[in-house]
Amino acid sequence: MSVLLIDAGNSRVKWQLRQAGIIEAQGGVAHTDLAQMSDAEAGRIFPAHCDRVVVASVRDNDSLHQSLNAHYGARLRWLAQPVSDHPAFIHCYAEPGRLGVDRWLAMLGARCHYSAPLIVADAGTALTVDLMSADNHHEGGFIVPGLQLAQQALFNSTQRVRPYNDERASQQLLPGQDTVGCVSSGVYRQQAALVRSVQQDYPQHVLVVTGGDGLWLATQLGCEYRPDLVFDGMDSLCAGSFLP
Ligand SMILES: Nc1ncnc2c1ncn2[C@@H]1O[C@H](COP(=O)(O)OP(=O)(O)O)[C@@H](O)[C@H]1O
Ligand SMILES: CC(C)(COP(=O)(O)O)[C@@H](O)C(=O)NCCC(=O)O
Ligand SMILES: [K+]
């Protein structure tokens, strides 16, 4: 059975077509590009032929929802929040429906690869860092602005911290020597420092990193980068028949 998995984050919509867990095709599109397409054009981004479609969305995405509904009809499952009665995940939120579905799926996906207690860091629009015990209790987490958002917040909310065209952003953790250098170095250092500080407090937990901006973070912290954790989580829901 082929399943089209769609991860609609706040910046990008990513998809994978999987058959028995094997990735057969994949792609992604920025929300800003998607917003300029007609419903018909948006529908053609994704493979037409699949037995099931599962979407995890952290935004309303009404027009995407409509166009996918028009294309796939009853094959479509739209997840806007964690499935409430999953037998292998114990929520810590008093209102589990408020936990981002992507955070939940990344934890479920990480559990497919590791049996240890976990720190799951997802570097997307936001950087989220979640703790999960070996017996699948969500132990809580952290949400901070991601790499791009943190830099944009400074550029948008000050007059003189500006993205000067003649200055270069840096992924080094060295002190910057111009405005763009100070902002980029500062934000990169801040992201790595947050995750490292969580690691220090939970030394038994294995760190795994996912998300579009996760490769740098994983390299910096010397841990595994698994870009597909949200998809792995969705695939595990399909395999275990845990979809609503
Ligand atoms: N092919 C790509 N096109 C655009 N951005 C990408 C791509 N691959 C990685 N990125 C990075 O991924 C980030 C978004 O990460 P992602 O996990 O998709 O976020 P979200 O889930 O919040 O939409 C962007 O800020 C960008 O730096
Ligand atoms: C924290 C998030 C914005 C992260 O989304 P992303 O960066 O992947 O687009 C998302 O998981 C979300 O909207 N969460 C809801 C609030 C919560 O998790 O408590
Ligand atoms: K994400």
CSV table of C-alpha atoms and ligand atoms in Angstrom, one decimal:
chain,number,residue,atom,x,y,z
A,1,MET,CA,0.0,0.0,0.0
A,2,SER,CA,1.4,3.4,-0.9
A,3,VAL,CA,1.0,6.3,1.4
A,4,LEU,CA,1.5,10.0,0.7
A,5,LEU,CA,2.8,11.7,3.9
A,6,ILE,CA,2.6,15.5,4.0
A,7,ASP,CA,4.2,17.6,6.8
A,8,ALA,CA,2.8,21.1,6.6
A,9,GLY,CA,5.1,23.2,8.9
A,10,ASN,CA,4.9,27.0,9.3
A,11,SER,CA,7.5,27.7,6.6
A,12,ARG,CA,7.4,24.7,4.2
A,13,VAL,CA,5.1,21.9,3.1
A,14,LYS,CA,7.2,18.7,2.7
A,15,TRP,CA,5.9,15.4,1.3
A,16,GLN,CA,7.1,11.8,0.9
A,17,LEU,CA,5.5,8.9,-1.0
A,18,ARG,CA,6.2,5.7,0.9
A,19,GLN,CA,5.5,2.1,0.1
A,20,ALA,CA,6.0,-0.3,3.0
A,21,GLY,CA,8.2,2.2,4.8
A,22,ILE,CA,10.4,2.8,1.7
A,23,ILE,CA,10.6,6.4,0.4
A,24,GLU,CA,9.7,6.3,-3.3
A,25,ALA,CA,9.5,10.1,-4.0
A,26,GLN,CA,9.7,13.3,-2.0
A,27,GLY,CA,9.5,17.0,-2.4
A,28,GLY,CA,8.8,20.3,-0.7
A,29,VAL,CA,7.4,23.8,-1.3
A,30,ALA,CA,7.5,27.0,0.6
A,31,HIS,CA,4.2,28.3,2.0
A,32,THR,CA,4.8,31.6,0.2
A,33,ASP,CA,5.0,29.8,-3.2
A,34,LEU,CA,2.0,27.6,-2.4
A,35,ALA,CA,0.0,30.7,-1.6
A,36,GLN,CA,0.5,32.0,-5.1
A,37,MET,CA,-0.8,28.8,-6.8
A,38,SER,CA,-4.4,28.0,-7.7
A,39,ASP,CA,-6.0,25.0,-5.9
A,40,ALA,CA,-5.5,22.9,-9.1
A,41,GLU,CA,-1.8,23.9,-9.4
A,42,ALA,CA,-1.3,23.1,-5.7
A,43,GLY,CA,-2.9,19.7,-6.1
A,44,ARG,CA,-0.5,18.8,-8.9
A,45,ILE,CA,2.5,19.2,-6.7
A,46,PHE,CA,1.8,15.9,-5.0
A,47,PRO,CA,1.7,12.4,-6.6
A,48,ALA,CA,-1.8,11.6,-7.9
A,49,HIS,CA,-1.6,7.9,-7.3
A,50,CYS,CA,-1.5,6.6,-3.7
A,51,ASP,CA,-3.8,4.5,-1.5
A,52,ARG,CA,-3.7,6.9,1.5
A,53,VAL,CA,-2.8,10.5,2.2
A,54,VAL,CA,-1.9,11.7,5.7
A,55,VAL,CA,-1.3,15.3,6.4
A,56,ALA,CA,0.1,16.7,9.7
A,57,SER,CA,-0.5,20.4,9.8
A,58,VAL,CA,0.5,23.0,12.4
A,59,ARG,CA,-1.5,25.7,10.6
A,60,ASP,CA,-5.1,25.8,9.4
A,61,ASN,CA,-4.1,25.7,5.7
A,62,ASP,CA,-7.7,25.9,4.5
A,63,SER,CA,-7.0,26.1,0.8
A,64,LEU,CA,-4.4,23.2,0.9
A,65,HIS,CA,-7.0,21.2,2.8
A,66,GLN,CA,-9.7,21.9,0.2
A,67,SER,CA,-7.5,21.1,-2.8
A,68,LEU,CA,-6.2,17.8,-1.2
A,69,ASN,CA,-9.8,16.9,-0.4
A,70,ALA,CA,-10.8,17.5,-4.0
A,71,HIS,CA,-8.0,15.3,-5.3
A,72,TYR,CA,-7.9,12.5,-2.8
A,73,GLY,CA,-11.4,12.5,-1.2
A,74,ALA,CA,-11.9,9.6,1.3
A,75,ARG,CA,-8.2,8.7,1.1
A,76,LEU,CA,-7.2,11.8,3.0
A,77,ARG,CA,-6.6,12.0,6.8
A,78,TRP,CA,-5.9,15.5,8.1
A,79,LEU,CA,-4.1,15.6,11.5
A,80,ALA,CA,-4.2,19.0,13.2
A,81,GLN,CA,-3.3,17.7,16.6
A,82,PRO,CA,-2.0,14.6,18.3
A,83,VAL,CA,-4.3,11.5,18.2
A,84,SER,CA,-5.8,11.5,21.7
A,85,ASP,CA,-5.8,7.7,22.4
A,86,HIS,CA,-2.4,6.6,21.1
A,87,PRO,CA,-1.5,3.6,23.3
A,88,ALA,CA,2.3,4.2,23.3
A,89,PHE,CA,2.5,7.8,24.2
A,90,ILE,CA,1.8,9.5,27.5
A,91,HIS,CA,1.1,13.2,27.3
A,92,CYS,CA,2.3,15.7,30.0
A,93,TYR,CA,0.2,18.6,28.6
A,94,ALA,CA,-3.1,19.0,30.6
A,95,GLU,CA,-4.5,19.8,27.1
A,96,PRO,CA,-2.8,17.3,24.8
A,97,GLY,CA,-4.5,18.8,21.8
A,98,ARG,CA,-2.4,21.9,22.2
A,99,LEU,CA,0.9,20.1,21.7
A,100,GLY,CA,2.1,20.7,18.1
A,101,VAL,CA,1.3,17.6,16.0
A,102,ASP,CA,4.8,17.9,14.4
A,103,ARG,CA,6.4,17.7,17.9
A,104,TRP,CA,4.3,14.6,18.8
A,105,LEU,CA,5.1,12.9,15.4
A,106,ALA,CA,8.8,13.6,15.7
A,107,MET,CA,8.9,11.9,19.1
A,108,LEU,CA,6.9,8.9,17.8
A,109,GLY,CA,9.3,8.8,14.8
A,110,ALA,CA,12.4,9.0,17.0
A,111,ARG,CA,11.0,6.1,19.0
A,112,CYS,CA,11.1,4.0,15.8
A,113,HIS,CA,14.9,4.3,15.8
A,114,TYR,CA,15.9,4.4,19.5
A,115,SER,CA,14.7,2.6,22.7
A,116,ALA,CA,16.6,5.0,25.0
A,117,PRO,CA,15.2,8.1,26.7
A,118,LEU,CA,15.3,10.9,24.1
A,119,ILE,CA,15.9,14.6,23.5
A,120,VAL,CA,14.2,15.4,20.1
A,121,ALA,CA,15.2,18.7,18.7
A,122,ASP,CA,13.3,20.0,15.6
A,123,ALA,CA,14.9,22.9,13.9
A,124,GLY,CA,12.3,24.5,11.7
A,125,THR,CA,10.5,27.8,11.9
A,126,ALA,CA,10.7,27.3,15.6
A,127,LEU,CA,13.3,25.3,17.4
A,128,THR,CA,11.5,22.8,19.6
A,129,VAL,CA,13.4,20.5,22.1
A,130,ASP,CA,11.3,17.7,23.6
A,131,LEU,CA,12.2,15.1,26.2
A,132,MET,CA,10.7,11.6,26.2
A,133,SER,CA,11.4,8.9,28.7
A,134,ALA,CA,12.2,5.3,27.7
A,135,ASP,CA,8.6,4.3,28.6
A,136,ASN,CA,7.2,7.0,26.2
A,137,HIS,CA,6.2,9.7,28.7
A,138,HIS,CA,6.5,13.1,27.2
A,139,GLU,CA,8.6,14.9,29.9
A,140,GLY,CA,8.0,18.4,28.5
A,141,GLY,CA,9.9,20.6,26.1
A,142,PHE,CA,11.1,24.0,25.0
A,143,ILE,CA,10.0,26.3,22.1
A,144,VAL,CA,12.1,29.2,20.9
A,145,PRO,CA,12.3,31.0,17.5
A,146,GLY,CA,14.2,29.1,14.9
A,147,LEU,CA,17.3,30.3,13.0
A,148,GLN,CA,15.5,32.4,10.4
A,149,LEU,CA,12.8,33.7,12.7
A,150,ALA,CA,15.2,34.8,15.4
A,151,GLN,CA,17.2,36.8,12.9
A,152,GLN,CA,14.1,38.2,11.3
A,153,ALA,CA,12.7,39.3,14.7
A,154,LEU,CA,15.8,41.4,15.2
A,155,PHE,CA,15.7,42.9,11.7
A,156,ASN,CA,12.0,43.6,12.1
A,157,SER,CA,11.9,45.0,15.6
A,158,THR,CA,14.9,47.3,15.6
A,159,GLN,CA,16.0,50.2,13.3
A,160,ARG,CA,19.7,49.7,13.1
A,161,VAL,CA,20.1,45.9,13.2
A,162,ARG,CA,19.7,45.5,9.5
A,163,PRO,CA,20.4,42.7,6.9
A,164,TYR,CA,23.0,44.8,5.1
A,165,ASN,CA,23.6,43.4,1.6
A,166,ASP,CA,27.4,43.9,1.8
A,167,GLU,CA,27.7,41.8,4.9
A,168,ARG,CA,27.8,38.0,5.2
A,169,ALA,CA,26.0,35.8,7.6
A,170,SER,CA,28.2,33.3,9.5
A,171,GLN,CA,27.5,29.8,10.8
A,172,GLN,CA,30.7,30.0,12.9
A,173,LEU,CA,30.3,30.5,16.6
A,174,LEU,CA,33.0,33.2,16.6
A,175,PRO,CA,32.1,36.8,17.6
A,176,GLY,CA,30.7,38.8,14.6
A,177,GLN,CA,32.6,41.8,13.3
A,178,ASP,CA,29.7,43.5,11.5
A,179,THR,CA,25.9,43.6,12.1
A,180,VAL,CA,24.9,40.6,10.0
A,181,GLY,CA,27.8,38.6,11.4
A,182,CYS,CA,26.9,39.4,15.0
A,183,VAL,CA,23.2,38.5,14.5
A,184,SER,CA,23.9,35.2,12.7
A,185,SER,CA,26.7,34.1,15.0
A,186,GLY,CA,24.6,35.1,18.0
A,187,VAL,CA,21.5,33.2,16.8
A,188,TYR,CA,23.5,30.0,15.8
A,189,ARG,CA,25.3,30.1,19.1
A,190,GLN,CA,22.0,30.5,20.9
A,191,GLN,CA,20.4,27.5,19.2
A,192,ALA,CA,23.3,25.2,19.9
A,193,ALA,CA,23.6,26.5,23.5
A,194,LEU,CA,20.0,25.8,24.2
A,195,VAL,CA,20.2,22.2,23.0
A,196,ARG,CA,23.5,21.6,24.7
A,197,SER,CA,22.2,22.9,28.0
A,198,VAL,CA,19.2,20.5,27.9
A,199,GLN,CA,21.7,17.7,27.1
A,200,GLN,CA,23.7,18.6,30.2
A,201,ASP,CA,20.7,18.4,32.4
A,202,TYR,CA,19.6,15.1,30.9
A,203,PRO,CA,22.8,13.1,30.3
A,204,GLN,CA,21.1,9.8,30.0
A,205,HIS,CA,18.9,11.0,27.1
A,206,VAL,CA,20.0,10.4,23.5
A,207,LEU,CA,19.9,13.5,21.4
A,208,VAL,CA,18.4,13.3,17.9
A,209,VAL,CA,17.9,16.3,15.6
A,210,THR,CA,15.4,16.8,12.8
A,211,GLY,CA,14.0,19.7,10.8
A,212,GLY,CA,15.0,21.7,7.7
A,213,ASP,CA,17.7,23.7,9.7
A,214,GLY,CA,18.8,20.6,11.7
A,215,LEU,CA,21.9,19.5,9.8
A,216,TRP,CA,24.1,22.3,11.1
A,217,LEU,CA,22.9,21.8,14.6
A,218,ALA,CA,23.5,18.0,14.6
A,219,THR,CA,27.0,18.5,13.1
A,220,GLN,CA,27.7,21.1,15.8
A,221,LEU,CA,26.5,18.9,18.6
A,222,GLY,CA,27.9,15.6,17.2
A,223,CYS,CA,24.6,13.8,17.2
A,224,GLU,CA,22.5,12.0,14.6
A,225,TYR,CA,20.5,14.1,12.0
A,226,ARG,CA,17.4,12.4,10.9
A,227,PRO,CA,15.5,14.7,8.6
A,228,ASP,CA,12.5,12.3,8.3
A,229,LEU,CA,11.3,12.0,12.0
A,230,VAL,CA,7.9,13.6,11.4
A,231,PHE,CA,7.3,11.3,8.4
A,232,ASP,CA,8.5,8.3,10.3
A,233,GLY,CA,6.0,9.2,13.0
A,234,MET,CA,3.2,9.4,10.5
A,235,ASP,CA,4.2,6.2,8.9
A,236,SER,CA,4.1,4.5,12.3
A,237,LEU,CA,0.5,5.7,12.8
A,238,CYS,CA,-0.4,4.2,9.4
A,239,ALA,CA,1.4,0.9,10.2
A,240,GLY,CA,-0.2,0.6,13.6
A,241,SER,CA,-3.7,1.7,12.4
A,242,PHE,CA,-3.7,4.5,14.9
A,243,LEU,CA,-5.2,7.1,12.5
A,244,PRO,CA,-8.5,8.6,13.5
B,1,LIG,N1,15.0,22.8,0.0
B,1,LIG,C1,14.9,23.8,0.9
B,1,LIG,N2,14.3,25.0,0.5
B,1,LIG,C2,14.1,26.0,1.4
B,1,LIG,N3,14.5,25.9,2.7
B,1,LIG,C3,15.1,24.8,3.1
B,1,LIG,C4,15.3,23.7,2.2
B,1,LIG,N4,15.9,22.7,2.9
B,1,LIG,C5,16.1,23.2,4.2
B,1,LIG,N5,15.6,24.4,4.3
B,1,LIG,C6,15.7,25.2,5.6
B,1,LIG,O1,14.6,24.7,6.3
B,1,LIG,C7,14.0,25.7,7.1
B,1,LIG,C8,12.6,25.3,7.4
B,1,LIG,O2,12.6,24.0,8.1
B,1,LIG,P1,11.3,23.2,8.2
B,1,LIG,O3,11.6,22.0,9.1
B,1,LIG,O4,10.8,22.8,6.9
B,1,LIG,O5,10.3,24.2,8.9
B,1,LIG,P2,8.8,24.1,9.2
B,1,LIG,O6,8.4,22.7,9.5
B,1,LIG,O7,8.6,25.0,10.3
B,1,LIG,O8,8.1,24.6,8.0
B,1,LIG,C9,14.2,26.9,6.3
B,1,LIG,O9,14.3,28.0,7.2
B,1,LIG,C10,15.4,26.7,5.5
B,1,LIG,O10,16.5,27.3,6.1
B,2,LIG,C1,6.0,24.9,18.0
B,2,LIG,C2,5.6,24.9,16.6
B,2,LIG,C3,5.2,26.3,16.1
B,2,LIG,C4,6.7,24.3,15.7
B,2,LIG,O1,6.3,24.3,14.4
B,2,LIG,P1,7.3,24.4,13.1
B,2,LIG,O2,8.6,25.2,13.6
B,2,LIG,O3,7.7,23.0,12.8
B,2,LIG,O4,6.6,25.0,12.0
B,2,LIG,C5,4.4,23.9,16.4
B,2,LIG,O5,4.7,22.6,17.0
B,2,LIG,C6,3.1,24.4,17.1
B,2,LIG,O6,2.4,25.2,16.6
B,2,LIG,N1,2.9,24.0,18.4
B,2,LIG,C7,1.7,24.3,19.1
B,2,LIG,C8,2.1,24.7,20.5
B,2,LIG,C9,2.7,23.7,21.3
B,2,LIG,O7,3.4,22.7,20.8
B,2,LIG,O8,2.7,23.8,22.6
B,3,K,K,8.6,20.8,11.6
